[in-house]
Amino acid sequence: MTELMQRKTKIKLCGMMREQDIEAANLLCPEYIGFVFASWSKRYVTPDAAELLRKRLRPEITAVGVFVDGDLTLVAKLLERGVIDMAQLHGQEDEDYIRELKARTGKLLVKSVRMESEEDIPKAENSPADYVILDSGGGGTGRHFDWRLAARVKRPYFLAGGLTADSVKQAVEMLHPYAVDVSSGIETDGRKDREKMCSFVSAVDSVKDG
C-alpha cells in the first residue's frame, strides 16, 4: 500500500459515496476525502453510511464532512463521534456559528467562500475558520472562478471550482494553494471515476517545487 507522501499542495477528493470510492482513495492517498451531508445533493450520504465508509478509510486520511447550513448540534455530534475529523461549511454559517462549533468540538473547520469579486477577498481573509475554501459557489458545479482573486488571498486556502486533471497543474503552479479540492472533475455520469481520480492526483504530484 502506498504511503501518504508529503505534498506541498495537498489534495481533497470530495463526494465519496461508495466502497469503491474509498478503495481508490486508499490507494491514491489524498490528505483529505469528503462526505457530503446536504440532503438535496446528488452526492448525499447519510451519517450512518458515512460512518461505515469511514471505517474502511485509511486512518492517515482526514475525513471531512460537508454541510450546508447544517444543524450545529448534528455537526458537533459527527465530529465528536469521529465519523468525520473536520467540518466544511458551505452555507450561510456566520462567525458566531463557526466560533460556537469550534468551542464545542475543538476540531478544525473549513468555511467556503464564493469568489465573485474583489469584495469577497476580505471575507476569505477574515473568516474565523481554520481554513477557507475558495469556490465558484454551490459546490460540485464544475465551474471555476477568476483565479486572479485567489492570488490576492493572503492565508492558506483550499482551491475548488471546476478543477480537473487538465487544469489543476496550472492552478497549482500559478497559485500554490494549501490544497486543491475536486468533486465533479473526477466523475463520469455522476459517479467517481477511478481513472480520473488517478489522473488528478498524478497531475498535482507532477508539479515541481518552486
Short mmCIF file of C-alpha atoms in Angstrom, two decimals:
data_model
loop_
_atom_site.label_atom_id
_atom_site.label_comp_id
_atom_site.label_asym_id
_atom_site.label_seq_id
_atom_site.Cartn_x
_atom_site.Cartn_y
_atom_site.Cartn_z
CA MET A 1 0.00 0.00 0.00
CA THR A 2 1.33 3.44 -0.92
CA GLU A 3 2.45 5.64 1.96
CA LEU A 4 0.99 9.09 2.41
CA MET A 5 3.51 11.45 0.80
CA GLN A 6 4.44 14.93 1.95
CA ARG A 7 2.81 17.08 -0.70
CA LYS A 8 3.45 20.78 -0.95
CA THR A 9 -0.12 21.18 -2.24
CA LYS A 10 -2.48 18.79 -0.53
CA ILE A 11 -5.43 17.04 -2.18
CA LYS A 12 -9.07 16.63 -1.19
CA LEU A 13 -11.23 14.20 -3.14
CA CYS A 14 -14.81 15.12 -2.28
CA GLY A 15 -18.17 13.40 -2.60
CA MET A 16 -17.25 9.85 -1.56
CA MET A 17 -20.34 7.65 -1.71
CA ARG A 18 -19.34 4.05 -2.35
CA GLU A 19 -16.92 1.45 -1.07
CA GLN A 20 -15.03 1.57 -4.37
CA ASP A 21 -14.55 5.32 -3.92
CA ILE A 22 -12.87 4.69 -0.57
CA GLU A 23 -10.77 1.87 -2.04
CA ALA A 24 -9.49 4.22 -4.73
CA ALA A 25 -8.73 6.92 -2.15
CA ASN A 26 -6.82 4.42 -0.02
CA LEU A 27 -4.58 3.66 -2.99
CA LEU A 28 -4.11 7.28 -4.07
CA CYS A 29 -3.56 8.66 -0.55
CA PRO A 30 -5.05 12.15 -0.74
CA GLU A 31 -4.69 14.06 2.50
CA TYR A 32 -8.46 14.59 2.65
CA ILE A 33 -11.68 12.99 1.43
CA GLY A 34 -15.16 14.50 1.74
CA PHE A 35 -18.60 13.19 2.66
CA VAL A 36 -21.50 15.43 1.61
CA PHE A 37 -24.28 15.72 4.20
CA ALA A 38 -26.51 18.16 2.29
CA SER A 39 -29.67 16.08 1.73
CA TRP A 40 -30.51 17.71 -1.60
CA SER A 41 -27.10 16.92 -3.13
CA LYS A 42 -26.71 14.09 -5.61
CA ARG A 43 -23.63 13.14 -3.57
CA TYR A 44 -25.51 12.97 -0.27
CA VAL A 45 -24.63 10.22 2.17
CA THR A 46 -26.37 9.58 5.47
CA PRO A 47 -24.33 9.80 8.66
CA ASP A 48 -24.69 6.03 9.10
CA ALA A 49 -23.41 5.35 5.58
CA ALA A 50 -20.53 7.75 6.10
CA GLU A 51 -19.60 6.02 9.33
CA LEU A 52 -19.39 2.65 7.56
CA LEU A 53 -17.30 4.14 4.75
CA ARG A 54 -15.07 5.88 7.25
CA LYS A 55 -14.23 2.54 8.86
CA ARG A 56 -12.79 1.43 5.52
CA LEU A 57 -10.72 4.60 5.10
CA ARG A 58 -7.02 4.64 5.88
CA PRO A 59 -6.61 6.33 9.26
CA GLU A 60 -3.97 8.72 7.89
CA ILE A 61 -6.55 10.28 5.54
CA THR A 62 -8.64 13.07 7.07
CA ALA A 63 -12.40 12.68 6.62
CA VAL A 64 -14.20 15.99 6.04
CA GLY A 65 -17.95 16.41 6.43
CA VAL A 66 -19.53 18.91 4.04
CA PHE A 67 -22.57 20.75 5.38
CA VAL A 68 -24.85 23.48 4.05
CA ASP A 69 -26.44 25.36 6.95
CA GLY A 70 -26.42 22.12 8.91
CA ASP A 71 -27.81 21.84 12.43
CA LEU A 72 -24.91 22.78 14.69
CA THR A 73 -25.68 20.03 17.19
CA LEU A 74 -25.62 17.37 14.46
CA VAL A 75 -22.35 18.67 13.02
CA ALA A 76 -20.80 18.66 16.50
CA LYS A 77 -22.07 15.13 17.14
CA LEU A 78 -20.48 13.76 13.97
CA LEU A 79 -17.19 15.44 14.86
CA GLU A 80 -17.26 14.19 18.44
CA ARG A 81 -18.13 10.62 17.39
CA GLY A 82 -15.22 10.57 14.96
CA VAL A 83 -17.40 9.97 11.90
CA ILE A 84 -15.54 12.98 10.47
CA ASP A 85 -12.37 14.79 11.52
CA MET A 86 -13.19 18.21 10.07
CA ALA A 87 -16.32 20.12 9.10
CA GLN A 88 -16.60 22.06 5.85
CA LEU A 89 -19.30 24.73 5.99
CA HIS A 90 -20.80 25.59 2.62
CA GLY A 91 -23.83 27.66 3.53
CA GLN A 92 -24.55 30.96 5.28
CA GLU A 93 -22.93 29.94 8.56
CA ASP A 94 -21.86 33.13 10.32
CA GLU A 95 -18.93 33.85 12.63
CA ASP A 96 -20.97 33.02 15.74
CA TYR A 97 -21.83 29.59 14.32
CA ILE A 98 -18.19 28.91 13.49
CA ARG A 99 -16.94 30.02 16.90
CA GLU A 100 -19.55 28.00 18.77
CA LEU A 101 -18.83 24.85 16.77
CA LYS A 102 -15.11 25.35 17.34
CA ALA A 103 -15.65 25.86 21.09
CA ARG A 104 -17.83 22.75 21.37
CA THR A 105 -15.57 20.37 19.48
CA GLY A 106 -12.08 21.83 19.21
CA LYS A 107 -11.98 20.39 15.68
CA LEU A 108 -10.67 22.02 12.53
CA LEU A 109 -13.26 23.90 10.48
CA VAL A 110 -13.24 24.99 6.86
CA LYS A 111 -15.51 27.73 5.51
CA SER A 112 -16.44 28.01 1.86
CA VAL A 113 -16.22 31.48 0.34
CA ARG A 114 -17.84 32.20 -3.01
CA MET A 115 -15.34 34.20 -5.05
CA GLU A 116 -17.16 36.54 -7.43
CA SER A 117 -15.46 39.91 -6.96
CA GLU A 118 -12.78 41.77 -5.04
CA GLU A 119 -15.31 42.27 -2.22
CA ASP A 120 -15.03 38.55 -1.42
CA ILE A 121 -11.31 38.71 -0.65
CA PRO A 122 -11.77 40.21 2.87
CA LYS A 123 -14.46 37.59 3.60
CA ALA A 124 -11.91 34.87 2.91
CA GLU A 125 -9.12 36.53 4.83
CA ASN A 126 -11.19 37.38 7.92
CA SER A 127 -13.14 34.16 8.45
CA PRO A 128 -12.57 32.67 11.93
CA ALA A 129 -12.45 29.18 10.41
CA ASP A 130 -9.11 27.37 10.38
CA TYR A 131 -9.12 27.28 6.58
CA VAL A 132 -11.24 28.66 3.78
CA ILE A 133 -12.27 27.02 0.53
CA LEU A 134 -12.36 29.41 -2.40
CA ASP A 135 -15.07 28.24 -4.77
CA SER A 136 -17.28 29.42 -7.59
CA GLY A 137 -20.33 28.79 -5.44
CA GLY A 138 -22.69 25.93 -4.82
CA GLY A 139 -20.01 23.24 -4.64
CA GLY A 140 -19.58 20.47 -7.19
CA THR A 141 -20.76 22.65 -10.06
CA GLY A 142 -17.74 22.06 -12.28
CA ARG A 143 -17.25 25.81 -12.81
CA HIS A 144 -14.18 27.80 -11.86
CA PHE A 145 -13.87 31.43 -10.83
CA ASP A 146 -11.31 34.08 -11.73
CA TRP A 147 -8.11 32.72 -10.15
CA ARG A 148 -6.66 36.23 -10.01
CA LEU A 149 -8.92 36.77 -7.00
CA ALA A 150 -7.43 33.75 -5.23
CA ALA A 151 -3.92 35.05 -5.88
CA ARG A 152 -4.71 38.02 -3.63
CA VAL A 153 -5.88 35.97 -0.63
CA LYS A 154 -3.15 36.02 2.00
CA ARG A 155 -3.97 32.97 4.11
CA PRO A 156 -3.83 29.21 3.47
CA TYR A 157 -6.80 28.07 1.41
CA PHE A 158 -8.29 25.14 -0.44
CA LEU A 159 -8.88 25.90 -4.12
CA ALA A 160 -12.07 24.47 -5.61
CA GLY A 161 -14.36 25.04 -8.55
CA GLY A 162 -14.05 23.36 -11.93
CA LEU A 163 -10.73 21.65 -11.31
CA THR A 164 -9.84 18.65 -13.47
CA ALA A 165 -6.70 16.70 -14.24
CA ASP A 166 -6.21 19.04 -17.21
CA SER A 167 -6.46 22.28 -15.23
CA VAL A 168 -5.16 21.52 -11.76
CA LYS A 169 -1.46 21.57 -12.66
CA GLN A 170 -1.77 25.12 -14.00
CA ALA A 171 -3.74 26.13 -10.89
CA VAL A 172 -1.09 24.78 -8.53
CA GLU A 173 1.78 26.33 -10.50
CA MET A 174 0.03 29.70 -10.58
CA LEU A 175 -1.41 29.92 -7.06
CA HIS A 176 0.43 27.43 -4.81
CA PRO A 177 -2.71 26.82 -2.72
CA TYR A 178 -2.59 24.93 0.55
CA ALA A 179 -4.83 22.29 -1.05
CA VAL A 180 -6.95 21.58 -4.09
CA ASP A 181 -10.49 20.24 -3.77
CA VAL A 182 -12.24 18.27 -6.52
CA SER A 183 -15.55 16.50 -6.93
CA SER A 184 -17.24 16.73 -10.35
CA GLY A 185 -13.84 16.78 -12.06
CA ILE A 186 -13.20 13.17 -11.05
CA GLU A 187 -16.62 11.84 -12.05
CA THR A 188 -18.23 10.15 -15.02
CA ASP A 189 -22.02 10.13 -15.19
CA GLY A 190 -22.25 11.39 -11.61
CA ARG A 191 -20.06 8.67 -10.11
CA LYS A 192 -16.44 8.76 -9.04
CA ASP A 193 -14.17 7.51 -11.81
CA ARG A 194 -11.02 5.79 -10.56
CA GLU A 195 -9.08 6.63 -13.73
CA LYS A 196 -9.95 10.33 -13.39
CA MET A 197 -9.06 10.23 -9.70
CA CYS A 198 -5.66 8.77 -10.57
CA SER A 199 -5.08 11.35 -13.31
CA PHE A 200 -5.98 14.22 -10.98
CA VAL A 201 -3.63 13.08 -8.23
CA SER A 202 -0.86 12.46 -10.75
CA ALA A 203 -1.30 15.95 -12.16
CA VAL A 204 -0.89 17.54 -8.73
CA ASP A 205 2.10 15.36 -7.93
CA SER A 206 3.76 16.26 -11.23
CA VAL A 207 4.16 19.91 -10.20
CA LYS A 208 7.77 20.63 -9.29
CA ASP A 209 8.63 22.58 -6.17
CA GLY A 210 9.19 26.22 -6.75
#
